[in-house]
Amino acid sequence: MASIVHIADLEHEGLQDYVGLTDVALRKNTEQSNGLYIAESSKVIERALHAGHRPRSVLLQEQWLSAIEPLLSDFPECTVFVGSSELIEQITGFDVHRGALASMERPTLPNPADLLAAATRVVVLEDIVDHTNVGAIFRAVAGLGADAVFVTPRCADPLYRRSVRVSMGTVLQVPWTRLPEWTDARELLHDAGFHIAALALAEDAVTLRSFVLNPPHKVALVLGSEGDGLSRQALEVADTVVTIPMLHGVDSLNVASASAVALYALNS
Ligand SMILES: C[S@@+](CC[C@H](N)C(=O)[O-])C[C@H]1O[C@@H](n2cnc3c(N)ncnc32)[C@H](O)[C@@H]1O
């Protein structure tokens, strides 16, 4: 059984995992270098445990203890910090109304080649900046069907709290990993038999409708960043550039919407 520690101040080892949760720059640093991520709400914590991830600690108000305690029966080394809402807000920087927060051990990411070996449809996220978009794409992947997600070296962290929340916990369910830079990534994808389909707004692109009429057996759908879209390198490694024609002078879709439209069309 996890040990329970009632906290009255900030001086407890382990509480630093929860400091400044709204400060994206700070968290980017501390979470990756300390090998942790934050799961928010009992539902997401349950999903994380179900995915085989290990909890370091949990931070909650007394009223949520009975819901969380049974989930932790296999983790005697986990500490449950119980504190007032004021103290929790002082530590985290926001009003935690979703019940509990858990600091989870960041899992080791799978080898890209292993993920590709078991897949026929994958989504590649190139340098997406916004954690909300990353989360929404994972939700689309889980709901509409792709076997895995690959993120480029500079893409926002799928395990950042906001990504996890917006994804409805699907970042803990959909297999994902980081890709190397494009020259190596292209080789990995091609060696595994994937056709690289870059989603972009290019005049000479194939429309999504015609691409899905007779799609290749293994497809990697590549999506670009919110501002500039796909890099020149991504467009160069693409086997096909695919576009979703826009009406009424609208120049593009939000990247998560584009992923949903493309996955739906590809799987219909
Ligand atoms: C907001 S868009 C980027 C817009 C950027 N100005 C451009 O020209 O690509 C972000 C990503 O969503 C995808 N996307 C959005 N709308 C699309 C469309 N109509 N056709 C194909 N891909 C689209 C692309 O992968 C794009 O890189």
PDB file of C-alpha atoms and ligand atoms in Angstrom:
ATOM      1  CA  MET A   1       0.000   0.000   0.000  1.00  0.00           C
ATOM      2  CA  ALA A   2       1.251   3.508  -0.819  1.00  0.00           C
ATOM      3  CA  SER A   3       2.319   5.668   2.115  1.00  0.00           C
ATOM      4  CA  ILE A   4       0.190   8.695   2.931  1.00  0.00           C
ATOM      5  CA  VAL A   5       1.793  11.971   3.990  1.00  0.00           C
ATOM      6  CA  HIS A   6      -0.342  14.893   5.148  1.00  0.00           C
ATOM      7  CA  ILE A   7       1.441  18.068   4.133  1.00  0.00           C
ATOM      8  CA  ALA A   8       1.218  21.447   5.829  1.00  0.00           C
ATOM      9  CA  ASP A   9       4.087  23.159   4.008  1.00  0.00           C
ATOM     10  CA  LEU A  10       6.179  22.802   0.841  1.00  0.00           C
ATOM     11  CA  GLU A  11       9.153  21.107   2.511  1.00  0.00           C
ATOM     12  CA  HIS A  12       8.731  17.491   1.452  1.00  0.00           C
ATOM     13  CA  GLU A  13      11.018  15.563  -0.812  1.00  0.00           C
ATOM     14  CA  GLY A  14       9.057  14.635  -3.921  1.00  0.00           C
ATOM     15  CA  LEU A  15       6.846  17.723  -3.939  1.00  0.00           C
ATOM     16  CA  GLN A  16       9.225  19.476  -6.358  1.00  0.00           C
ATOM     17  CA  ASP A  17       7.771  17.222  -9.085  1.00  0.00           C
ATOM     18  CA  TYR A  18       4.654  19.429  -8.943  1.00  0.00           C
ATOM     19  CA  VAL A  19       6.191  22.902  -8.819  1.00  0.00           C
ATOM     20  CA  GLY A  20       5.120  25.482 -11.412  1.00  0.00           C
ATOM     21  CA  LEU A  21       2.904  23.234 -13.510  1.00  0.00           C
ATOM     22  CA  THR A  22       1.643  26.159 -15.594  1.00  0.00           C
ATOM     23  CA  ASP A  23       5.148  27.287 -16.555  1.00  0.00           C
ATOM     24  CA  VAL A  24       5.673  25.490 -19.894  1.00  0.00           C
ATOM     25  CA  ALA A  25       9.352  26.423 -20.276  1.00  0.00           C
ATOM     26  CA  LEU A  26      10.200  25.296 -16.730  1.00  0.00           C
ATOM     27  CA  ARG A  27       8.249  22.065 -17.050  1.00  0.00           C
ATOM     28  CA  LYS A  28       9.773  21.221 -20.448  1.00  0.00           C
ATOM     29  CA  ASN A  29      13.120  21.208 -18.725  1.00  0.00           C
ATOM     30  CA  THR A  30      12.335  19.558 -15.425  1.00  0.00           C
ATOM     31  CA  GLU A  31      10.040  16.832 -16.703  1.00  0.00           C
ATOM     32  CA  GLN A  32      12.426  15.548 -19.368  1.00  0.00           C
ATOM     33  CA  SER A  33      15.558  15.821 -17.226  1.00  0.00           C
ATOM     34  CA  ASN A  34      13.927  14.246 -14.155  1.00  0.00           C
ATOM     35  CA  GLY A  35      12.255  11.527 -16.200  1.00  0.00           C
ATOM     36  CA  LEU A  36       8.707  12.250 -15.140  1.00  0.00           C
ATOM     37  CA  TYR A  37       5.373  13.427 -16.471  1.00  0.00           C
ATOM     38  CA  ILE A  38       2.207  14.560 -14.758  1.00  0.00           C
ATOM     39  CA  ALA A  39      -1.082  12.662 -15.019  1.00  0.00           C
ATOM     40  CA  GLU A  40      -4.105  14.717 -14.040  1.00  0.00           C
ATOM     41  CA  SER A  41      -7.418  13.241 -12.768  1.00  0.00           C
ATOM     42  CA  SER A  42      -8.130   9.751 -11.495  1.00  0.00           C
ATOM     43  CA  LYS A  43      -9.229   8.615 -14.968  1.00  0.00           C
ATOM     44  CA  VAL A  44      -5.924   9.596 -16.575  1.00  0.00           C
ATOM     45  CA  ILE A  45      -3.954   8.140 -13.650  1.00  0.00           C
ATOM     46  CA  GLU A  46      -5.861   4.896 -14.093  1.00  0.00           C
ATOM     47  CA  ARG A  47      -5.020   4.870 -17.822  1.00  0.00           C
ATOM     48  CA  ALA A  48      -1.368   5.543 -17.087  1.00  0.00           C
ATOM     49  CA  LEU A  49      -1.244   2.643 -14.609  1.00  0.00           C
ATOM     50  CA  HIS A  50      -3.082   0.445 -17.092  1.00  0.00           C
ATOM     51  CA  ALA A  51      -0.401   1.318 -19.678  1.00  0.00           C
ATOM     52  CA  GLY A  52       2.194  -0.077 -17.242  1.00  0.00           C
ATOM     53  CA  HIS A  53       3.618   3.283 -16.139  1.00  0.00           C
ATOM     54  CA  ARG A  54       4.880   3.597 -12.552  1.00  0.00           C
ATOM     55  CA  PRO A  55       3.738   6.347 -10.177  1.00  0.00           C
ATOM     56  CA  ARG A  56       6.411   8.272  -8.210  1.00  0.00           C
ATOM     57  CA  SER A  57       3.859  10.086  -6.056  1.00  0.00           C
ATOM     58  CA  VAL A  58       0.331  11.471  -6.004  1.00  0.00           C
ATOM     59  CA  LEU A  59      -0.825  14.912  -4.804  1.00  0.00           C
ATOM     60  CA  LEU A  60      -4.458  15.396  -3.835  1.00  0.00           C
ATOM     61  CA  GLN A  61      -6.999  16.803  -1.424  1.00  0.00           C
ATOM     62  CA  GLU A  62      -8.346  14.432   1.267  1.00  0.00           C
ATOM     63  CA  GLN A  63     -11.717  14.020  -0.483  1.00  0.00           C
ATOM     64  CA  TRP A  64     -10.101  12.202  -3.467  1.00  0.00           C
ATOM     65  CA  LEU A  65      -8.079   9.754  -1.382  1.00  0.00           C
ATOM     66  CA  SER A  66     -10.630   6.926  -1.332  1.00  0.00           C
ATOM     67  CA  ALA A  67     -10.866   6.940  -5.155  1.00  0.00           C
ATOM     68  CA  ILE A  68      -7.104   6.873  -5.703  1.00  0.00           C
ATOM     69  CA  GLU A  69      -5.859   4.583  -2.914  1.00  0.00           C
ATOM     70  CA  PRO A  70      -7.153   1.296  -4.424  1.00  0.00           C
ATOM     71  CA  LEU A  71      -5.371   2.087  -7.707  1.00  0.00           C
ATOM     72  CA  LEU A  72      -2.040   2.195  -5.905  1.00  0.00           C
ATOM     73  CA  SER A  73      -2.174  -1.139  -4.123  1.00  0.00           C
ATOM     74  CA  ASP A  74       0.710  -2.519  -6.222  1.00  0.00           C
ATOM     75  CA  PHE A  75       2.978   0.474  -5.565  1.00  0.00           C
ATOM     76  CA  PRO A  76       4.101   0.537  -1.908  1.00  0.00           C
ATOM     77  CA  GLU A  77       6.999   2.838  -2.823  1.00  0.00           C
ATOM     78  CA  CYS A  78       4.586   5.553  -4.029  1.00  0.00           C
ATOM     79  CA  THR A  79       3.885   8.472  -1.664  1.00  0.00           C
ATOM     80  CA  VAL A  80       0.450  10.078  -1.587  1.00  0.00           C
ATOM     81  CA  PHE A  81       0.699  13.733  -0.519  1.00  0.00           C
ATOM     82  CA  VAL A  82      -2.562  15.016   0.966  1.00  0.00           C
ATOM     83  CA  GLY A  83      -2.977  18.766   1.321  1.00  0.00           C
ATOM     84  CA  SER A  84      -5.437  21.634   1.284  1.00  0.00           C
ATOM     85  CA  SER A  85      -6.535  23.164  -2.035  1.00  0.00           C
ATOM     86  CA  GLU A  86      -4.693  26.400  -1.078  1.00  0.00           C
ATOM     87  CA  LEU A  87      -1.415  24.574  -0.486  1.00  0.00           C
ATOM     88  CA  ILE A  88      -1.773  22.525  -3.670  1.00  0.00           C
ATOM     89  CA  GLU A  89      -2.432  25.715  -5.646  1.00  0.00           C
ATOM     90  CA  GLN A  90       0.633  27.308  -4.058  1.00  0.00           C
ATOM     91  CA  ILE A  91       2.794  24.389  -5.226  1.00  0.00           C
ATOM     92  CA  THR A  92       1.365  23.836  -8.693  1.00  0.00           C
ATOM     93  CA  GLY A  93       0.380  27.394  -9.627  1.00  0.00           C
ATOM     94  CA  PHE A  94      -3.235  26.588 -10.404  1.00  0.00           C
ATOM     95  CA  ASP A  95      -6.502  25.546  -8.822  1.00  0.00           C
ATOM     96  CA  VAL A  96      -6.472  21.739  -9.118  1.00  0.00           C
ATOM     97  CA  HIS A  97     -10.145  20.897  -9.397  1.00  0.00           C
ATOM     98  CA  ARG A  98      -9.755  17.618 -11.296  1.00  0.00           C
ATOM     99  CA  GLY A  99      -9.084  15.581  -8.208  1.00  0.00           C
ATOM    100  CA  ALA A 100      -5.585  14.175  -8.144  1.00  0.00           C
ATOM    101  CA  LEU A 101      -2.249  14.759  -9.818  1.00  0.00           C
ATOM    102  CA  ALA A 102       0.274  11.980 -10.165  1.00  0.00           C
ATOM    103  CA  SER A 103       3.946  12.263 -10.932  1.00  0.00           C
ATOM    104  CA  MET A 104       4.645   9.287 -13.201  1.00  0.00           C
ATOM    105  CA  GLU A 105       7.933   7.755 -14.315  1.00  0.00           C
ATOM    106  CA  ARG A 106       8.418   8.724 -17.974  1.00  0.00           C
ATOM    107  CA  PRO A 107       8.464   5.436 -19.934  1.00  0.00           C
ATOM    108  CA  THR A 108      11.337   4.548 -22.235  1.00  0.00           C
ATOM    109  CA  LEU A 109      10.239   5.235 -25.791  1.00  0.00           C
ATOM    110  CA  PRO A 110      10.127   2.286 -28.173  1.00  0.00           C
ATOM    111  CA  ASN A 111      12.543   1.852 -31.034  1.00  0.00           C
ATOM    112  CA  PRO A 112      10.963   3.431 -34.185  1.00  0.00           C
ATOM    113  CA  ALA A 113      11.785   0.367 -36.309  1.00  0.00           C
ATOM    114  CA  ASP A 114       9.934  -1.904 -33.863  1.00  0.00           C
ATOM    115  CA  LEU A 115       6.821   0.271 -33.978  1.00  0.00           C
ATOM    116  CA  LEU A 116       6.923   0.455 -37.766  1.00  0.00           C
ATOM    117  CA  ALA A 117       7.274  -3.322 -38.068  1.00  0.00           C
ATOM    118  CA  ALA A 118       3.847  -3.795 -36.503  1.00  0.00           C
ATOM    119  CA  ALA A 119       2.063  -0.977 -38.365  1.00  0.00           C
ATOM    120  CA  THR A 120       0.412  -0.149 -41.676  1.00  0.00           C
ATOM    121  CA  ARG A 121      -0.908   3.370 -40.916  1.00  0.00           C
ATOM    122  CA  VAL A 122       1.178   5.865 -38.960  1.00  0.00           C
ATOM    123  CA  VAL A 123       1.068   9.604 -38.367  1.00  0.00           C
ATOM    124  CA  VAL A 124       4.219  11.730 -38.236  1.00  0.00           C
ATOM    125  CA  LEU A 125       4.115  15.103 -36.458  1.00  0.00           C
ATOM    126  CA  GLU A 126       6.788  17.506 -37.639  1.00  0.00           C
ATOM    127  CA  ASP A 127       7.681  20.240 -35.121  1.00  0.00           C
ATOM    128  CA  ILE A 128       4.121  20.827 -33.872  1.00  0.00           C
ATOM    129  CA  VAL A 129       4.394  23.537 -31.237  1.00  0.00           C
ATOM    130  CA  ASP A 130       1.045  23.545 -29.482  1.00  0.00           C
ATOM    131  CA  HIS A 131       0.413  20.823 -26.876  1.00  0.00           C
ATOM    132  CA  THR A 132      -3.324  21.143 -27.503  1.00  0.00           C
ATOM    133  CA  ASN A 133      -2.826  20.163 -31.144  1.00  0.00           C
ATOM    134  CA  VAL A 134      -0.586  17.228 -30.193  1.00  0.00           C
ATOM    135  CA  GLY A 135      -3.246  15.964 -27.771  1.00  0.00           C
ATOM    136  CA  ALA A 136      -6.068  16.437 -30.281  1.00  0.00           C
ATOM    137  CA  ILE A 137      -4.137  14.520 -32.970  1.00  0.00           C
ATOM    138  CA  PHE A 138      -3.587  11.575 -30.612  1.00  0.00           C
ATOM    139  CA  ARG A 139      -7.312  11.580 -29.888  1.00  0.00           C
ATOM    140  CA  ALA A 140      -8.042  11.514 -33.631  1.00  0.00           C
ATOM    141  CA  VAL A 141      -5.500   8.716 -34.145  1.00  0.00           C
ATOM    142  CA  ALA A 142      -7.084   6.625 -31.389  1.00  0.00           C
ATOM    143  CA  GLY A 143     -10.632   7.320 -32.535  1.00  0.00           C
ATOM    144  CA  LEU A 144     -10.196   7.138 -36.304  1.00  0.00           C
ATOM    145  CA  GLY A 145      -7.438   4.571 -36.590  1.00  0.00           C
ATOM    146  CA  ALA A 146      -3.684   4.624 -37.022  1.00  0.00           C
ATOM    147  CA  ASP A 147      -1.239   2.199 -35.444  1.00  0.00           C
ATOM    148  CA  ALA A 148       1.321   4.647 -34.078  1.00  0.00           C
ATOM    149  CA  VAL A 149       2.435   8.270 -33.908  1.00  0.00           C
ATOM    150  CA  PHE A 150       5.983   9.466 -34.580  1.00  0.00           C
ATOM    151  CA  VAL A 151       7.159  12.884 -33.478  1.00  0.00           C
ATOM    152  CA  THR A 152      10.169  14.725 -34.876  1.00  0.00           C
ATOM    153  CA  PRO A 153      12.994  15.804 -32.533  1.00  0.00           C
ATOM    154  CA  ARG A 154      11.578  19.349 -32.061  1.00  0.00           C
ATOM    155  CA  CYS A 155       7.901  18.418 -31.794  1.00  0.00           C
ATOM    156  CA  ALA A 156       6.069  19.321 -28.545  1.00  0.00           C
ATOM    157  CA  ASP A 157       5.986  16.649 -25.851  1.00  0.00           C
ATOM    158  CA  PRO A 158       2.994  14.262 -26.032  1.00  0.00           C
ATOM    159  CA  LEU A 159       3.414  13.609 -22.296  1.00  0.00           C
ATOM    160  CA  TYR A 160       3.141  17.263 -21.301  1.00  0.00           C
ATOM    161  CA  ARG A 161       0.127  17.706 -18.983  1.00  0.00           C
ATOM    162  CA  ARG A 162      -1.944  19.640 -21.516  1.00  0.00           C
ATOM    163  CA  SER A 163      -1.291  17.124 -24.326  1.00  0.00           C
ATOM    164  CA  VAL A 164      -2.285  14.255 -22.044  1.00  0.00           C
ATOM    165  CA  ARG A 165      -5.475  16.028 -20.955  1.00  0.00           C
ATOM    166  CA  VAL A 166      -6.586  17.141 -24.446  1.00  0.00           C
ATOM    167  CA  SER A 167      -5.862  13.654 -25.793  1.00  0.00           C
ATOM    168  CA  MET A 168      -8.271  12.275 -23.170  1.00  0.00           C
ATOM    169  CA  GLY A 169      -5.452  10.008 -22.049  1.00  0.00           C
ATOM    170  CA  THR A 170      -4.980   8.463 -25.523  1.00  0.00           C
ATOM    171  CA  VAL A 171      -1.269   9.435 -25.513  1.00  0.00           C
ATOM    172  CA  LEU A 172      -1.031   6.659 -22.926  1.00  0.00           C
ATOM    173  CA  GLN A 173      -2.770   4.199 -25.208  1.00  0.00           C
ATOM    174  CA  VAL A 174      -1.512   4.917 -28.744  1.00  0.00           C
ATOM    175  CA  PRO A 175       2.054   3.645 -29.310  1.00  0.00           C
ATOM    176  CA  TRP A 176       4.408   6.539 -30.085  1.00  0.00           C
ATOM    177  CA  THR A 177       8.060   7.441 -30.223  1.00  0.00           C
ATOM    178  CA  ARG A 178      10.494  10.081 -31.507  1.00  0.00           C
ATOM    179  CA  LEU A 179      11.995   9.932 -34.987  1.00  0.00           C
ATOM    180  CA  PRO A 180      15.520  11.033 -35.831  1.00  0.00           C
ATOM    181  CA  GLU A 181      16.144  13.867 -38.333  1.00  0.00           C
ATOM    182  CA  TRP A 182      14.617  13.440 -41.801  1.00  0.00           C
ATOM    183  CA  THR A 183      17.510  11.790 -43.637  1.00  0.00           C
ATOM    184  CA  ASP A 184      17.476   8.904 -41.158  1.00  0.00           C
ATOM    185  CA  ALA A 185      13.714   9.029 -40.681  1.00  0.00           C
ATOM    186  CA  ARG A 186      13.134   8.629 -44.423  1.00  0.00           C
ATOM    187  CA  GLU A 187      15.337   5.542 -44.448  1.00  0.00           C
ATOM    188  CA  LEU A 188      13.512   4.066 -41.458  1.00  0.00           C
ATOM    189  CA  LEU A 189      10.105   4.629 -43.045  1.00  0.00           C
ATOM    190  CA  HIS A 190      11.149   3.353 -46.477  1.00  0.00           C
ATOM    191  CA  ASP A 191      12.975   0.315 -45.059  1.00  0.00           C
ATOM    192  CA  ALA A 192       9.745  -0.616 -43.299  1.00  0.00           C
ATOM    193  CA  GLY A 193       7.855  -0.320 -46.595  1.00  0.00           C
ATOM    194  CA  PHE A 194       6.034   2.938 -45.860  1.00  0.00           C
ATOM    195  CA  HIS A 195       4.851   5.414 -48.467  1.00  0.00           C
ATOM    196  CA  ILE A 196       5.458   8.925 -47.100  1.00  0.00           C
ATOM    197  CA  ALA A 197       2.398  11.104 -47.731  1.00  0.00           C
ATOM    198  CA  ALA A 198       3.006  14.728 -46.750  1.00  0.00           C
ATOM    199  CA  LEU A 199      -0.130  16.728 -46.050  1.00  0.00           C
ATOM    200  CA  ALA A 200       0.465  20.191 -47.417  1.00  0.00           C
ATOM    201  CA  LEU A 201      -1.073  23.059 -49.301  1.00  0.00           C
ATOM    202  CA  ALA A 202       0.819  22.783 -52.549  1.00  0.00           C
ATOM    203  CA  GLU A 203      -0.544  23.544 -55.977  1.00  0.00           C
ATOM    204  CA  ASP A 204       0.895  20.438 -57.620  1.00  0.00           C
ATOM    205  CA  ALA A 205      -0.319  18.161 -54.797  1.00  0.00           C
ATOM    206  CA  VAL A 206      -2.655  15.198 -55.244  1.00  0.00           C
ATOM    207  CA  THR A 207      -6.049  15.716 -53.619  1.00  0.00           C
ATOM    208  CA  LEU A 208      -6.855  13.603 -50.570  1.00  0.00           C
ATOM    209  CA  ARG A 209      -9.891  12.232 -52.382  1.00  0.00           C
ATOM    210  CA  SER A 210      -7.802  10.833 -55.240  1.00  0.00           C
ATOM    211  CA  PHE A 211      -5.011   9.611 -52.913  1.00  0.00           C
ATOM    212  CA  VAL A 212      -7.414   7.457 -50.903  1.00  0.00           C
ATOM    213  CA  LEU A 213      -9.027   5.879 -53.991  1.00  0.00           C
ATOM    214  CA  ASN A 214      -6.141   3.414 -54.236  1.00  0.00           C
ATOM    215  CA  PRO A 215      -3.843   4.038 -51.274  1.00  0.00           C
ATOM    216  CA  PRO A 216      -0.492   2.290 -50.765  1.00  0.00           C
ATOM    217  CA  HIS A 217      -0.558  -0.623 -48.305  1.00  0.00           C
ATOM    218  CA  LYS A 218       1.582   1.204 -45.712  1.00  0.00           C
ATOM    219  CA  VAL A 219       1.120   4.946 -45.330  1.00  0.00           C
ATOM    220  CA  ALA A 220       2.909   7.484 -43.119  1.00  0.00           C
ATOM    221  CA  LEU A 221       0.834  10.681 -43.022  1.00  0.00           C
ATOM    222  CA  VAL A 222       3.108  13.626 -42.245  1.00  0.00           C
ATOM    223  CA  LEU A 223       1.636  16.780 -40.679  1.00  0.00           C
ATOM    224  CA  GLY A 224       3.410  20.110 -40.334  1.00  0.00           C
ATOM    225  CA  SER A 225       3.661  22.868 -37.783  1.00  0.00           C
ATOM    226  CA  GLU A 226       1.004  25.454 -37.062  1.00  0.00           C
ATOM    227  CA  GLY A 227       2.809  28.445 -38.491  1.00  0.00           C
ATOM    228  CA  ASP A 228       4.946  27.499 -41.451  1.00  0.00           C
ATOM    229  CA  GLY A 229       3.601  24.050 -42.253  1.00  0.00           C
ATOM    230  CA  LEU A 230       5.964  21.293 -43.398  1.00  0.00           C
ATOM    231  CA  SER A 231       9.671  21.968 -43.796  1.00  0.00           C
ATOM    232  CA  ARG A 232      11.386  21.809 -47.181  1.00  0.00           C
ATOM    233  CA  GLN A 233      13.098  18.587 -46.050  1.00  0.00           C
ATOM    234  CA  ALA A 234       9.795  16.934 -45.193  1.00  0.00           C
ATOM    235  CA  LEU A 235       8.418  17.863 -48.616  1.00  0.00           C
ATOM    236  CA  GLU A 236      11.563  16.523 -50.275  1.00  0.00           C
ATOM    237  CA  VAL A 237      11.386  13.118 -48.589  1.00  0.00           C
ATOM    238  CA  ALA A 238       7.668  12.755 -49.379  1.00  0.00           C
ATOM    239  CA  ASP A 239       6.627  10.186 -51.948  1.00  0.00           C
ATOM    240  CA  THR A 240       3.357  12.066 -52.475  1.00  0.00           C
ATOM    241  CA  VAL A 241       2.186  15.505 -51.390  1.00  0.00           C
ATOM    242  CA  VAL A 242      -1.497  15.324 -50.514  1.00  0.00           C
ATOM    243  CA  THR A 243      -3.845  18.279 -50.117  1.00  0.00           C
ATOM    244  CA  ILE A 244      -7.334  18.800 -48.762  1.00  0.00           C
ATOM    245  CA  PRO A 245      -8.849  21.383 -51.110  1.00  0.00           C
ATOM    246  CA  MET A 246     -10.116  24.464 -49.271  1.00  0.00           C
ATOM    247  CA  LEU A 247     -13.202  26.511 -50.110  1.00  0.00           C
ATOM    248  CA  HIS A 248     -14.263  30.137 -49.570  1.00  0.00           C
ATOM    249  CA  GLY A 249     -10.758  31.569 -49.437  1.00  0.00           C
ATOM    250  CA  VAL A 250      -9.867  29.647 -46.253  1.00  0.00           C
ATOM    251  CA  ASP A 251      -6.129  28.979 -46.513  1.00  0.00           C
ATOM    252  CA  SER A 252      -5.768  25.885 -44.314  1.00  0.00           C
ATOM    253  CA  LEU A 253      -7.241  23.701 -41.596  1.00  0.00           C
ATOM    254  CA  ASN A 254      -5.988  23.493 -38.054  1.00  0.00           C
ATOM    255  CA  VAL A 255      -3.426  20.661 -38.043  1.00  0.00           C
ATOM    256  CA  ALA A 256      -5.514  18.440 -35.745  1.00  0.00           C
ATOM    257  CA  SER A 257      -8.568  18.909 -37.986  1.00  0.00           C
ATOM    258  CA  ALA A 258      -6.425  18.044 -41.014  1.00  0.00           C
ATOM    259  CA  SER A 259      -5.279  14.831 -39.281  1.00  0.00           C
ATOM    260  CA  ALA A 260      -8.881  13.824 -38.549  1.00  0.00           C
ATOM    261  CA  VAL A 261     -10.057  14.484 -42.109  1.00  0.00           C
ATOM    262  CA  ALA A 262      -7.122  12.573 -43.599  1.00  0.00           C
ATOM    263  CA  LEU A 263      -7.432   9.579 -41.270  1.00  0.00           C
ATOM    264  CA  TYR A 264     -11.150   9.331 -41.819  1.00  0.00           C
ATOM    265  CA  ALA A 265     -10.737   9.457 -45.591  1.00  0.00           C
ATOM    266  CA  LEU A 266      -7.879   6.953 -45.565  1.00  0.00           C
ATOM    267  CA  ASN A 267      -9.772   4.460 -43.422  1.00  0.00           C
ATOM    268  CA  SER A 268     -13.193   4.766 -45.090  1.00  0.00           C
TER     269      SER A 268
HETATM  270  C1  LIG B   1      -2.166  25.217 -40.048  1.00  0.00           C
HETATM  271  S1  LIG B   1      -1.423  24.218 -41.212  1.00  0.00           S
HETATM  272  C2  LIG B   1      -0.019  25.160 -41.708  1.00  0.00           C
HETATM  273  C3  LIG B   1      -0.363  26.203 -42.671  1.00  0.00           C
HETATM  274  C4  LIG B   1       0.860  26.758 -43.372  1.00  0.00           C
HETATM  275  N1  LIG B   1       0.675  28.136 -43.584  1.00  0.00           N
HETATM  276  C5  LIG B   1       1.114  26.021 -44.691  1.00  0.00           C
HETATM  277  O1  LIG B   1       1.137  26.669 -45.703  1.00  0.00           O
HETATM  278  O2  LIG B   1       1.299  24.782 -44.672  1.00  0.00           O
HETATM  279  C6  LIG B   1      -0.633  22.959 -40.296  1.00  0.00           C
HETATM  280  C7  LIG B   1      -0.538  21.643 -41.010  1.00  0.00           C
HETATM  281  O3  LIG B   1      -1.839  21.088 -41.175  1.00  0.00           O
HETATM  282  C8  LIG B   1      -1.905  20.343 -42.381  1.00  0.00           C
HETATM  283  N2  LIG B   1      -2.954  20.966 -43.220  1.00  0.00           N
HETATM  284  C9  LIG B   1      -3.785  21.969 -42.853  1.00  0.00           C
HETATM  285  N3  LIG B   1      -4.639  22.228 -43.822  1.00  0.00           N
HETATM  286  C10 LIG B   1      -4.367  21.388 -44.837  1.00  0.00           C
HETATM  287  C11 LIG B   1      -4.930  21.166 -46.131  1.00  0.00           C
HETATM  288  N4  LIG B   1      -5.952  21.890 -46.578  1.00  0.00           N
HETATM  289  N5  LIG B   1      -4.387  20.196 -46.905  1.00  0.00           N
HETATM  290  C12 LIG B   1      -3.351  19.457 -46.465  1.00  0.00           C
HETATM  291  N6  LIG B   1      -2.792  19.617 -45.251  1.00  0.00           N
HETATM  292  C13 LIG B   1      -3.276  20.561 -44.450  1.00  0.00           C
HETATM  293  C14 LIG B   1      -0.530  20.420 -43.023  1.00  0.00           C
HETATM  294  O4  LIG B   1       0.214  19.270 -42.679  1.00  0.00           O
HETATM  295  C15 LIG B   1       0.058  21.680 -42.403  1.00  0.00           C
HETATM  296  O5  LIG B   1       1.463  21.622 -42.384  1.00  0.00           O
END
